[in-house]
PDB file of C-alpha atoms in Angstrom:
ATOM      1  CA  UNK A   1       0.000   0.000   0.000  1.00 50.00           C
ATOM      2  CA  UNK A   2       1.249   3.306  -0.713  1.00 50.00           C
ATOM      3  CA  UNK A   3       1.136   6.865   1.077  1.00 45.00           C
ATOM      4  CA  UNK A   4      -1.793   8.313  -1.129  1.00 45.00           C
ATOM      5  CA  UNK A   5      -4.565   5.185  -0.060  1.00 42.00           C
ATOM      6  CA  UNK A   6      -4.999   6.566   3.861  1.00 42.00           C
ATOM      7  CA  UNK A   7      -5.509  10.004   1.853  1.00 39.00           C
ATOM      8  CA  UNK A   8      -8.165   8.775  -0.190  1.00 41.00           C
ATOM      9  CA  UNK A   9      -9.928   7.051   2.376  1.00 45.00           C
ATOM     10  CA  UNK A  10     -10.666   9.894   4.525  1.00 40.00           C
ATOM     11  CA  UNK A  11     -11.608  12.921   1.751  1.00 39.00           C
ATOM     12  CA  UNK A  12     -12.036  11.464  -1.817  1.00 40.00           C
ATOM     13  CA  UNK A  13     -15.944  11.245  -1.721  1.00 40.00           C
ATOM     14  CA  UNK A  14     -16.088  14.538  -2.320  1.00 36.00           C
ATOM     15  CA  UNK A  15     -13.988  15.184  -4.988  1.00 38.00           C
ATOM     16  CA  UNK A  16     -15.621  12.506  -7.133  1.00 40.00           C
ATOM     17  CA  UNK A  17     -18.884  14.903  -6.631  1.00 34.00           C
ATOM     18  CA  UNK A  18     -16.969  18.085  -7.332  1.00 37.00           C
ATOM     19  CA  UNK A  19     -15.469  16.422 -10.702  1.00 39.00           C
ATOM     20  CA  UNK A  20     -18.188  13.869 -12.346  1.00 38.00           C
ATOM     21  CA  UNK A  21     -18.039  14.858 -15.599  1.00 34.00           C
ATOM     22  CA  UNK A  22     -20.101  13.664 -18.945  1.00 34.00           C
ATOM     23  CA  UNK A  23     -17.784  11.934 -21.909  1.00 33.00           C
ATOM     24  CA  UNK A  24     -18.466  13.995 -24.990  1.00 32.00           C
ATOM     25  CA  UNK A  25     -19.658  11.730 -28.174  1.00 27.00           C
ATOM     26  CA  UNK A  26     -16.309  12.584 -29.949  1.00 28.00           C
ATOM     27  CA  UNK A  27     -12.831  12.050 -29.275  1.00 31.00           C
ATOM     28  CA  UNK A  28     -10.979  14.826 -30.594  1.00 30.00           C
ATOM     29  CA  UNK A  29      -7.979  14.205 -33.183  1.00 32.00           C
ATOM     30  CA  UNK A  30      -8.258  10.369 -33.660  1.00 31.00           C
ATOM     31  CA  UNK A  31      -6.682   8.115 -36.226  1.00 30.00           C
ATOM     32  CA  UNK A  32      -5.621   4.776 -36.896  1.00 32.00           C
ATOM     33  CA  UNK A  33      -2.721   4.452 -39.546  1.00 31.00           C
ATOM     34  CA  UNK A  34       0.290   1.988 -40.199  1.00 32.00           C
ATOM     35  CA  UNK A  35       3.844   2.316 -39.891  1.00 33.00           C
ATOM     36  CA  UNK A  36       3.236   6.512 -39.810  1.00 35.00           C
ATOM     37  CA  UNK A  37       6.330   8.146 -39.129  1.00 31.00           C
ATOM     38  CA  UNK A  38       7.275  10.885 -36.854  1.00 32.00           C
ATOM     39  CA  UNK A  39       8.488  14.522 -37.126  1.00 33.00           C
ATOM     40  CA  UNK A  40      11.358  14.133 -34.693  1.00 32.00           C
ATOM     41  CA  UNK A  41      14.482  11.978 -36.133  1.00 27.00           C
ATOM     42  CA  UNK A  42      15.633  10.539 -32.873  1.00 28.00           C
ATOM     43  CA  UNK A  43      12.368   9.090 -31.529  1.00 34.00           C
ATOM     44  CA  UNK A  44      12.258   5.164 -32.995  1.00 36.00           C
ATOM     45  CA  UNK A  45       9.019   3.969 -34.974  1.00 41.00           C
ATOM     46  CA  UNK A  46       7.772   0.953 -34.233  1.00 42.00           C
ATOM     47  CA  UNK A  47       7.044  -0.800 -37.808  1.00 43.00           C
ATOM     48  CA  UNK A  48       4.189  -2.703 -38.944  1.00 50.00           C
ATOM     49  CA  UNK A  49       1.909  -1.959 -36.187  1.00 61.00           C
ATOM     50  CA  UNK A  50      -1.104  -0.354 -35.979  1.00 85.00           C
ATOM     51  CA  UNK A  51      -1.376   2.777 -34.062  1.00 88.00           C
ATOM     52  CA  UNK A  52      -4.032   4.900 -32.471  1.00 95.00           C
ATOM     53  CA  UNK A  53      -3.074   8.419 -31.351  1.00 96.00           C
ATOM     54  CA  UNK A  54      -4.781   9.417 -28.091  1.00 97.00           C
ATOM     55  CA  UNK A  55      -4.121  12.590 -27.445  1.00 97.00           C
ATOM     56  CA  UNK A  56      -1.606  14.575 -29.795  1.00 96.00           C
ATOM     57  CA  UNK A  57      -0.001  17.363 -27.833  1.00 96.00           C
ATOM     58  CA  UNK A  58       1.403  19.292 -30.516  1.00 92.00           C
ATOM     59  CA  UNK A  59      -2.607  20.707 -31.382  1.00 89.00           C
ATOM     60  CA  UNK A  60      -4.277  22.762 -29.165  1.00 81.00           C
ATOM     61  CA  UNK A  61      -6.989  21.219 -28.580  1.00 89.00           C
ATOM     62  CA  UNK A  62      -5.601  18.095 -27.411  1.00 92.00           C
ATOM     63  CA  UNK A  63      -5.736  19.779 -24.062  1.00 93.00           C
ATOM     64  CA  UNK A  64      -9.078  20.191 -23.742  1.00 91.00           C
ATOM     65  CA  UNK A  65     -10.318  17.115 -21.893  1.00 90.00           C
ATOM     66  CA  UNK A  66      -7.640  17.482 -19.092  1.00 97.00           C
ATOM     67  CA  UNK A  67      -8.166  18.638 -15.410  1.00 96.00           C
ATOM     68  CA  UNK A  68      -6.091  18.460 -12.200  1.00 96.00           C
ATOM     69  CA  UNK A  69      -6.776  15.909  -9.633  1.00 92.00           C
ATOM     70  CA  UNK A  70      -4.252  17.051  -6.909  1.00 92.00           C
ATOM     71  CA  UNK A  71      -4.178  16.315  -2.987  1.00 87.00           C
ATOM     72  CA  UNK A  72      -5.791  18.998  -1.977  1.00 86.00           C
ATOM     73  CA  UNK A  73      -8.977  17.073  -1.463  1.00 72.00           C
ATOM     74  CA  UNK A  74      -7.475  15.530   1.784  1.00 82.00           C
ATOM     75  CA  UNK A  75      -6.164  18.586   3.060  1.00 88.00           C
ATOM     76  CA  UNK A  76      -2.683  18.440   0.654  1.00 93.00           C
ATOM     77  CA  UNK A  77      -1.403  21.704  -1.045  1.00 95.00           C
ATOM     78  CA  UNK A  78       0.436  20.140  -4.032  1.00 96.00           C
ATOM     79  CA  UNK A  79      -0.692  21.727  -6.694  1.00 95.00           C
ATOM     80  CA  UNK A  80      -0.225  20.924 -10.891  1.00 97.00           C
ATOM     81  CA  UNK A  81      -1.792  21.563 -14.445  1.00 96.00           C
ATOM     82  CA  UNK A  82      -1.439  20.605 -18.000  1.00 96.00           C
ATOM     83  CA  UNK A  83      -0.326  23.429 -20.204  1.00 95.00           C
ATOM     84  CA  UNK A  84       1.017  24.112 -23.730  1.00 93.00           C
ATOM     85  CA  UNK A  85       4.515  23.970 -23.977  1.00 91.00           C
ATOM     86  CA  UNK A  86       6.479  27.137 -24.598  1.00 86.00           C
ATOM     87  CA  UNK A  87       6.693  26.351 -28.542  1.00 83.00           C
ATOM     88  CA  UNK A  88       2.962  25.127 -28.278  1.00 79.00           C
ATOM     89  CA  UNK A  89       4.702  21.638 -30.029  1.00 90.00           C
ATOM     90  CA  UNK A  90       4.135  19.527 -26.760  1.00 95.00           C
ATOM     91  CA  UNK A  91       1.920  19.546 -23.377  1.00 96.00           C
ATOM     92  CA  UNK A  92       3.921  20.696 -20.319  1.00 97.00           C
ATOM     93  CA  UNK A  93       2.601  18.505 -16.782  1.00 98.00           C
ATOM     94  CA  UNK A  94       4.137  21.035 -14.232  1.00 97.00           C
ATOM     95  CA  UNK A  95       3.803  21.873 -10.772  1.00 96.00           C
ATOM     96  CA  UNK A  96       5.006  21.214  -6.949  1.00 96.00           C
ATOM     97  CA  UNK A  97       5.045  18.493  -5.043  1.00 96.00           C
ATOM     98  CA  UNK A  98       3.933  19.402  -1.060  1.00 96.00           C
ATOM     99  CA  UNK A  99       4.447  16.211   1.510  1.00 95.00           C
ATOM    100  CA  UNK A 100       2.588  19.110   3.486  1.00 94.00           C
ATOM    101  CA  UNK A 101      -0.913  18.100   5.868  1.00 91.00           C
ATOM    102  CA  UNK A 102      -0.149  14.836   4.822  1.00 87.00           C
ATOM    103  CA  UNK A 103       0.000  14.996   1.011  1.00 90.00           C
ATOM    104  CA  UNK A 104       2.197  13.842  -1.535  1.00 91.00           C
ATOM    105  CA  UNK A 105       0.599  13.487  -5.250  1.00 92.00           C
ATOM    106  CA  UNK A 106      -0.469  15.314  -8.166  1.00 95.00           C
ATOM    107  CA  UNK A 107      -2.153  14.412 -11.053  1.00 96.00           C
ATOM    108  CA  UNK A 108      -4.148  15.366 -14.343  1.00 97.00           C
ATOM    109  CA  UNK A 109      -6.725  13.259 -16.119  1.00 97.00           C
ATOM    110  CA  UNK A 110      -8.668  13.202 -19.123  1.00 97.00           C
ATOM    111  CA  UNK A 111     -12.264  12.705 -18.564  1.00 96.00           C
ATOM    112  CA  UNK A 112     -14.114   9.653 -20.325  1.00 97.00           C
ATOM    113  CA  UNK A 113     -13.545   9.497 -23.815  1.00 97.00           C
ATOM    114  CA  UNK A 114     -13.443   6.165 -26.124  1.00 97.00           C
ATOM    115  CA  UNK A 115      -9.540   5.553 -26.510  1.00 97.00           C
ATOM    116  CA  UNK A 116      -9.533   1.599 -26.582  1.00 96.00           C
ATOM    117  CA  UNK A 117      -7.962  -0.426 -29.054  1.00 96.00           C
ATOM    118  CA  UNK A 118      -8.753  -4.014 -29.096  1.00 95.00           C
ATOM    119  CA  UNK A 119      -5.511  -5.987 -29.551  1.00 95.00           C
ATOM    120  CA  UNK A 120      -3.350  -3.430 -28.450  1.00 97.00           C
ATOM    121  CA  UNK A 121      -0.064  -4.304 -26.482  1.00 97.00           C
ATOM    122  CA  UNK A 122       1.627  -1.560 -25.772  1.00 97.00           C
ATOM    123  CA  UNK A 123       0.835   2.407 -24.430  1.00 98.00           C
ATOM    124  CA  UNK A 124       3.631   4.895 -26.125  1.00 97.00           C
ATOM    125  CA  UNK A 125       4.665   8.023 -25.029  1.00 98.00           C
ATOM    126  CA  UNK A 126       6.722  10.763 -26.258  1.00 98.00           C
ATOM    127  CA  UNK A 127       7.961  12.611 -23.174  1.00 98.00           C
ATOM    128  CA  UNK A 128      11.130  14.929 -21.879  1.00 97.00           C
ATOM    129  CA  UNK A 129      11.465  14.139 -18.002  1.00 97.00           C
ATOM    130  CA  UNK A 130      13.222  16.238 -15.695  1.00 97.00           C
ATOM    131  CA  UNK A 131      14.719  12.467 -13.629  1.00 95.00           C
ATOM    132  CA  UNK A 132      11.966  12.127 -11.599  1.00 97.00           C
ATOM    133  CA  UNK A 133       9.599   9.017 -11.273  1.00 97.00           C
ATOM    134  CA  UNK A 134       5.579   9.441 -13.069  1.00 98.00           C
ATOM    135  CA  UNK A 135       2.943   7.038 -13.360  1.00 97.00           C
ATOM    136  CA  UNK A 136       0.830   6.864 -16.653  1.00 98.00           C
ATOM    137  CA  UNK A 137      -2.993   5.271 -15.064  1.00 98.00           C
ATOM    138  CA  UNK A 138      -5.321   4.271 -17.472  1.00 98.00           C
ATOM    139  CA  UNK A 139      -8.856   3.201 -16.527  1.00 98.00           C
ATOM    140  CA  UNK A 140     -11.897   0.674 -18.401  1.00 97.00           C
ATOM    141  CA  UNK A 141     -14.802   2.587 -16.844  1.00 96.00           C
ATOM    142  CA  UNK A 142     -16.729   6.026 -16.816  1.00 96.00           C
ATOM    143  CA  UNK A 143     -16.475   6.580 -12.889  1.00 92.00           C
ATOM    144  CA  UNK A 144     -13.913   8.369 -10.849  1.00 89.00           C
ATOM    145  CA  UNK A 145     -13.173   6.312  -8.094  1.00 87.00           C
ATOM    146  CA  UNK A 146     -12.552   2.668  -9.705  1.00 90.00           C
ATOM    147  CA  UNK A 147      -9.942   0.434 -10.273  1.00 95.00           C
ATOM    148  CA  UNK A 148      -6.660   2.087 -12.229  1.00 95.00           C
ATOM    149  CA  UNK A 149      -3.923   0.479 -13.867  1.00 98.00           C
ATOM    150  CA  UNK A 150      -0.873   2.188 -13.519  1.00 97.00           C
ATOM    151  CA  UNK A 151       3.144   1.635 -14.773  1.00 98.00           C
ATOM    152  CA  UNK A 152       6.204   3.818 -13.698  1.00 97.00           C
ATOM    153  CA  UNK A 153       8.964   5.193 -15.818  1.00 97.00           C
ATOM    154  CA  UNK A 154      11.630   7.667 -15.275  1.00 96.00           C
ATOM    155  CA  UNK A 155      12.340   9.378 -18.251  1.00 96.00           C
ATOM    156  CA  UNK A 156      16.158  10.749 -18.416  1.00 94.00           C
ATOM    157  CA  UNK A 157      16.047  14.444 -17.552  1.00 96.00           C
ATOM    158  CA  UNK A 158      16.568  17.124 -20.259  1.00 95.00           C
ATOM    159  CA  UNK A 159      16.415  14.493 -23.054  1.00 96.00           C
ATOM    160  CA  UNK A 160      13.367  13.679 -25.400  1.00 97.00           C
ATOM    161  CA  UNK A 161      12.054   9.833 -25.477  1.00 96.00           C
ATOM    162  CA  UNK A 162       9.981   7.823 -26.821  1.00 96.00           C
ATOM    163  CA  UNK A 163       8.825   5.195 -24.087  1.00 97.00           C
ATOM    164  CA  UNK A 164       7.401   1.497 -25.044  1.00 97.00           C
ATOM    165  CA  UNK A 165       5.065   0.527 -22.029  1.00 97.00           C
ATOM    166  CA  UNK A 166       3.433  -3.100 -22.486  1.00 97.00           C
ATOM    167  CA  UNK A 167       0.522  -3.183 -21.184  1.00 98.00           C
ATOM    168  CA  UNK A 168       0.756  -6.117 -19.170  1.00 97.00           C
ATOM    169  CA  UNK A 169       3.323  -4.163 -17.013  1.00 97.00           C
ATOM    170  CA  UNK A 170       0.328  -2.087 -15.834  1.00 98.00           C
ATOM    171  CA  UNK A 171      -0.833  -2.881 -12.163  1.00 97.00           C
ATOM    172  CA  UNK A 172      -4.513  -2.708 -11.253  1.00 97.00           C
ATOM    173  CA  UNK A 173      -4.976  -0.621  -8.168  1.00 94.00           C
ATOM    174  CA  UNK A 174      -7.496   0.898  -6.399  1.00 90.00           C
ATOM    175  CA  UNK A 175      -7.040   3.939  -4.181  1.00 80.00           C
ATOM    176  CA  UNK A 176      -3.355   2.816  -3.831  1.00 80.00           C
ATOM    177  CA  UNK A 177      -3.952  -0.317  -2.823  1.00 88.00           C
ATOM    178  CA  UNK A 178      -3.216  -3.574  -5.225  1.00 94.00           C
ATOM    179  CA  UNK A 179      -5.903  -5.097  -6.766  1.00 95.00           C
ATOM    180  CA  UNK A 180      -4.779  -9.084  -6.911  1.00 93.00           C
ATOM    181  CA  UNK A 181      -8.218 -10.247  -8.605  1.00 94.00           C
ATOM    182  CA  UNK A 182      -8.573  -7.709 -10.729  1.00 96.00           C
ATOM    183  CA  UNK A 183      -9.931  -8.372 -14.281  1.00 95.00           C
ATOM    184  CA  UNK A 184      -6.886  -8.221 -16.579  1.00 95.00           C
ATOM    185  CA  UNK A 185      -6.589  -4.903 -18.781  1.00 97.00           C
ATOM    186  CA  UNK A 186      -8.718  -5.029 -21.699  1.00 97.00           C
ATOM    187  CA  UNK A 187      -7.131  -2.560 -24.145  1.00 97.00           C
ATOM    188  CA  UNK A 188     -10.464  -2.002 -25.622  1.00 97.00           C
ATOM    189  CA  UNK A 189     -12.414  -0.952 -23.141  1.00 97.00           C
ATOM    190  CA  UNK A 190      -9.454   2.412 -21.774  1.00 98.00           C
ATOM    191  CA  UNK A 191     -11.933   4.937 -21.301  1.00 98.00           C
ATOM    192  CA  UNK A 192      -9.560   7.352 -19.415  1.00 98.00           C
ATOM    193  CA  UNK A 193      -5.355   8.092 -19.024  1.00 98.00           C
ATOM    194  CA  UNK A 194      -4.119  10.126 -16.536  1.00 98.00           C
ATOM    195  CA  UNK A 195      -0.680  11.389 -15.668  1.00 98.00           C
ATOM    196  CA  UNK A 196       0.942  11.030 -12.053  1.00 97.00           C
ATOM    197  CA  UNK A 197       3.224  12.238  -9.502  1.00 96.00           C
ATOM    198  CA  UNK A 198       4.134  10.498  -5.825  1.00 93.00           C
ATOM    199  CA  UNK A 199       7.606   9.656  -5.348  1.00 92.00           C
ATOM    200  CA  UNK A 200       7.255  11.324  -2.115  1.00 89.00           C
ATOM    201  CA  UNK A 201       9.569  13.819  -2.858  1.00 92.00           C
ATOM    202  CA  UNK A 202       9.048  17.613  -2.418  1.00 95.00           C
ATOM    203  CA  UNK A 203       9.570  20.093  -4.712  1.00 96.00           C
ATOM    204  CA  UNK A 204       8.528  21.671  -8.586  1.00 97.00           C
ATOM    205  CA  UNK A 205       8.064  18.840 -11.442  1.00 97.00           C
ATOM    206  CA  UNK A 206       7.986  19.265 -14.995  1.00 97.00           C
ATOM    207  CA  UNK A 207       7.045  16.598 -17.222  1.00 98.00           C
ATOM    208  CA  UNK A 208       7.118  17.720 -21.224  1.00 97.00           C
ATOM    209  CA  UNK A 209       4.866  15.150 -23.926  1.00 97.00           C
ATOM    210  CA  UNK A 210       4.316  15.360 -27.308  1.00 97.00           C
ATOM    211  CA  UNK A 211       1.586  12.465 -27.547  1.00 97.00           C
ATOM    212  CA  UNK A 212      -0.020   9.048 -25.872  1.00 98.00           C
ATOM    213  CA  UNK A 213      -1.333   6.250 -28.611  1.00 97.00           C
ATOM    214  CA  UNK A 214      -1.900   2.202 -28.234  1.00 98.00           C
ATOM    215  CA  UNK A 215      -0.229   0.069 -30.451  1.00 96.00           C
ATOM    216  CA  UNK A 216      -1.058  -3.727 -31.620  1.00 93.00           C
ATOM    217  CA  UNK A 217       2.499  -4.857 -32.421  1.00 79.00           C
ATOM    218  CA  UNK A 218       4.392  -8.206 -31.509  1.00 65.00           C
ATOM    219  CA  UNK A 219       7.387  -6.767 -30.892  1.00 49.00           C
ATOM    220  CA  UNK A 220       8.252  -3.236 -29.822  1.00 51.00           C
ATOM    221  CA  UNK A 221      10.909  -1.164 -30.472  1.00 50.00           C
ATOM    222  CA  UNK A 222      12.270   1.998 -28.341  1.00 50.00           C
ATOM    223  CA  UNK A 223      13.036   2.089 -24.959  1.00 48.00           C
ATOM    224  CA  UNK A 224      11.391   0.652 -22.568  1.00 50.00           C
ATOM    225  CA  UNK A 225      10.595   0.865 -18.954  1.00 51.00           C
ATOM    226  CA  UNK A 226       8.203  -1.382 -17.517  1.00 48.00           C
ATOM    227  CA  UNK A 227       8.487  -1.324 -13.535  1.00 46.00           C
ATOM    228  CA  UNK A 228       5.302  -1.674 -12.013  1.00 41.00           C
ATOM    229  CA  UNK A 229       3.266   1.208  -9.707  1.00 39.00           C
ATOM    230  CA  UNK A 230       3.876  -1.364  -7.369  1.00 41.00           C
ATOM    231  CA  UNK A 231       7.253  -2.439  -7.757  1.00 36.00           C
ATOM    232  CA  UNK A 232      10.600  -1.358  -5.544  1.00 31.00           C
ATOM    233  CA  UNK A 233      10.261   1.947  -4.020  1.00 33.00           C
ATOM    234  CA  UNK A 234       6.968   2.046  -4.289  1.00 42.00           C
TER     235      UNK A 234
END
């Protein structure tokens, strides 16, 4: 069990009142393509695959779905937000970190939207870290308060990456707490992806992205870091 499940025990009813939210019958920017190349010449493409883009950072409106979901809900004063990037190329995930009144997390998630992809295998994302550690949660359901799956990665700070997570690296959890019987992750059925902080560390974060997509391939290529939410350190 980690730090942020005695938090949500106490205060996160009200929160999921304060941010219920309707799914819109569109998901903005979608597409499904093969082998489709990208813009920057150091990021690795994974080939014959199929891709769907989630959420492509370098448009505008890729943004609009997102809210914080910080611990200030159970009396916390960390504090984030998603915001275009200085070049408006990429999504910055910024913010501080308080272990303050007990807290120690901050997050942003997209409300419901349909992002599965049956037969997908891996979740990959294009992100500049700053060396600290982030969770990537996806969720199968419309509510706020169910069971997440989660991975960690550390991207290298100061460099751009392109990060291969397989999905059957990502942990159910609920509330912090491991979910053992949980159903497996059905890739078509990801209704929501959030971004996370809690390495209980204080202090500012920055977290840069370009773009989140599933991809149905047998073998990935890229780098790849697939240590669980519940794994060492954790």
């Amino acid at each position: 069990m980690d730090d942020s499940s005695r938090w949500l025990d106490h205060r996160l009813g009200a929160l999921q009142l304060a941010n219920r939210v309707q799914a819109p019958s569109v998901l903005l920017n979608p597409f499904e393509t093969r082998g489709r190349q990208r813009d920057n010449p150091q990021m690795t493409q994974p080939s014959d695959s199929l891709q769907k883009l989630l959420f492509d950072f370098r448009t505008p409106d890729a943004l609009t779905h997102w809210s914080a979901i910080d611990d200030g809900v159970m009396g916390g004063v960390s504090h984030s937000r998603l915001l275009p990037g200085e070049d408006d190329r990429h999504a910055c995930f910024e913010g501080e970190v308080s272990l303050a009144n007990g807290g120690g997390f901050a997050s942003v998630r997209c409300r419901p939207l349909p992002l599965g992809v049956a037969g997908a295998t891996v979740c990959v994302i294009e992100v500049r870290g700053d060396g600290r550690h982030y969770k990537l949660n996806l969720r199968t359901d419309d509510t706020f308060d169910g069971v997440n799956y989660q991975v960690r990665f550390t991207p290298p700070a100061g460099e751009w990456r392109r990060i291969v997570l397989p999905l059957t690296a990502f942990a159910p959890s609920w509330r912090g707490r491991a979910v053992p019987d949980a159903p497996t992750l059905d890739p078509a059925r990801i209704r929501q992806v959030g971004l996370m902080i809690a390495d209980r560390q204080a202090g500012a974060f920055r977290l840069e992205i370009r773009s989140i997509e599933l991809v149905c391939e047998s073998h990935p290529t890229g780098i790849a870091d697939t240590e669980s939410a519940h794994g060492p350190g954790e």
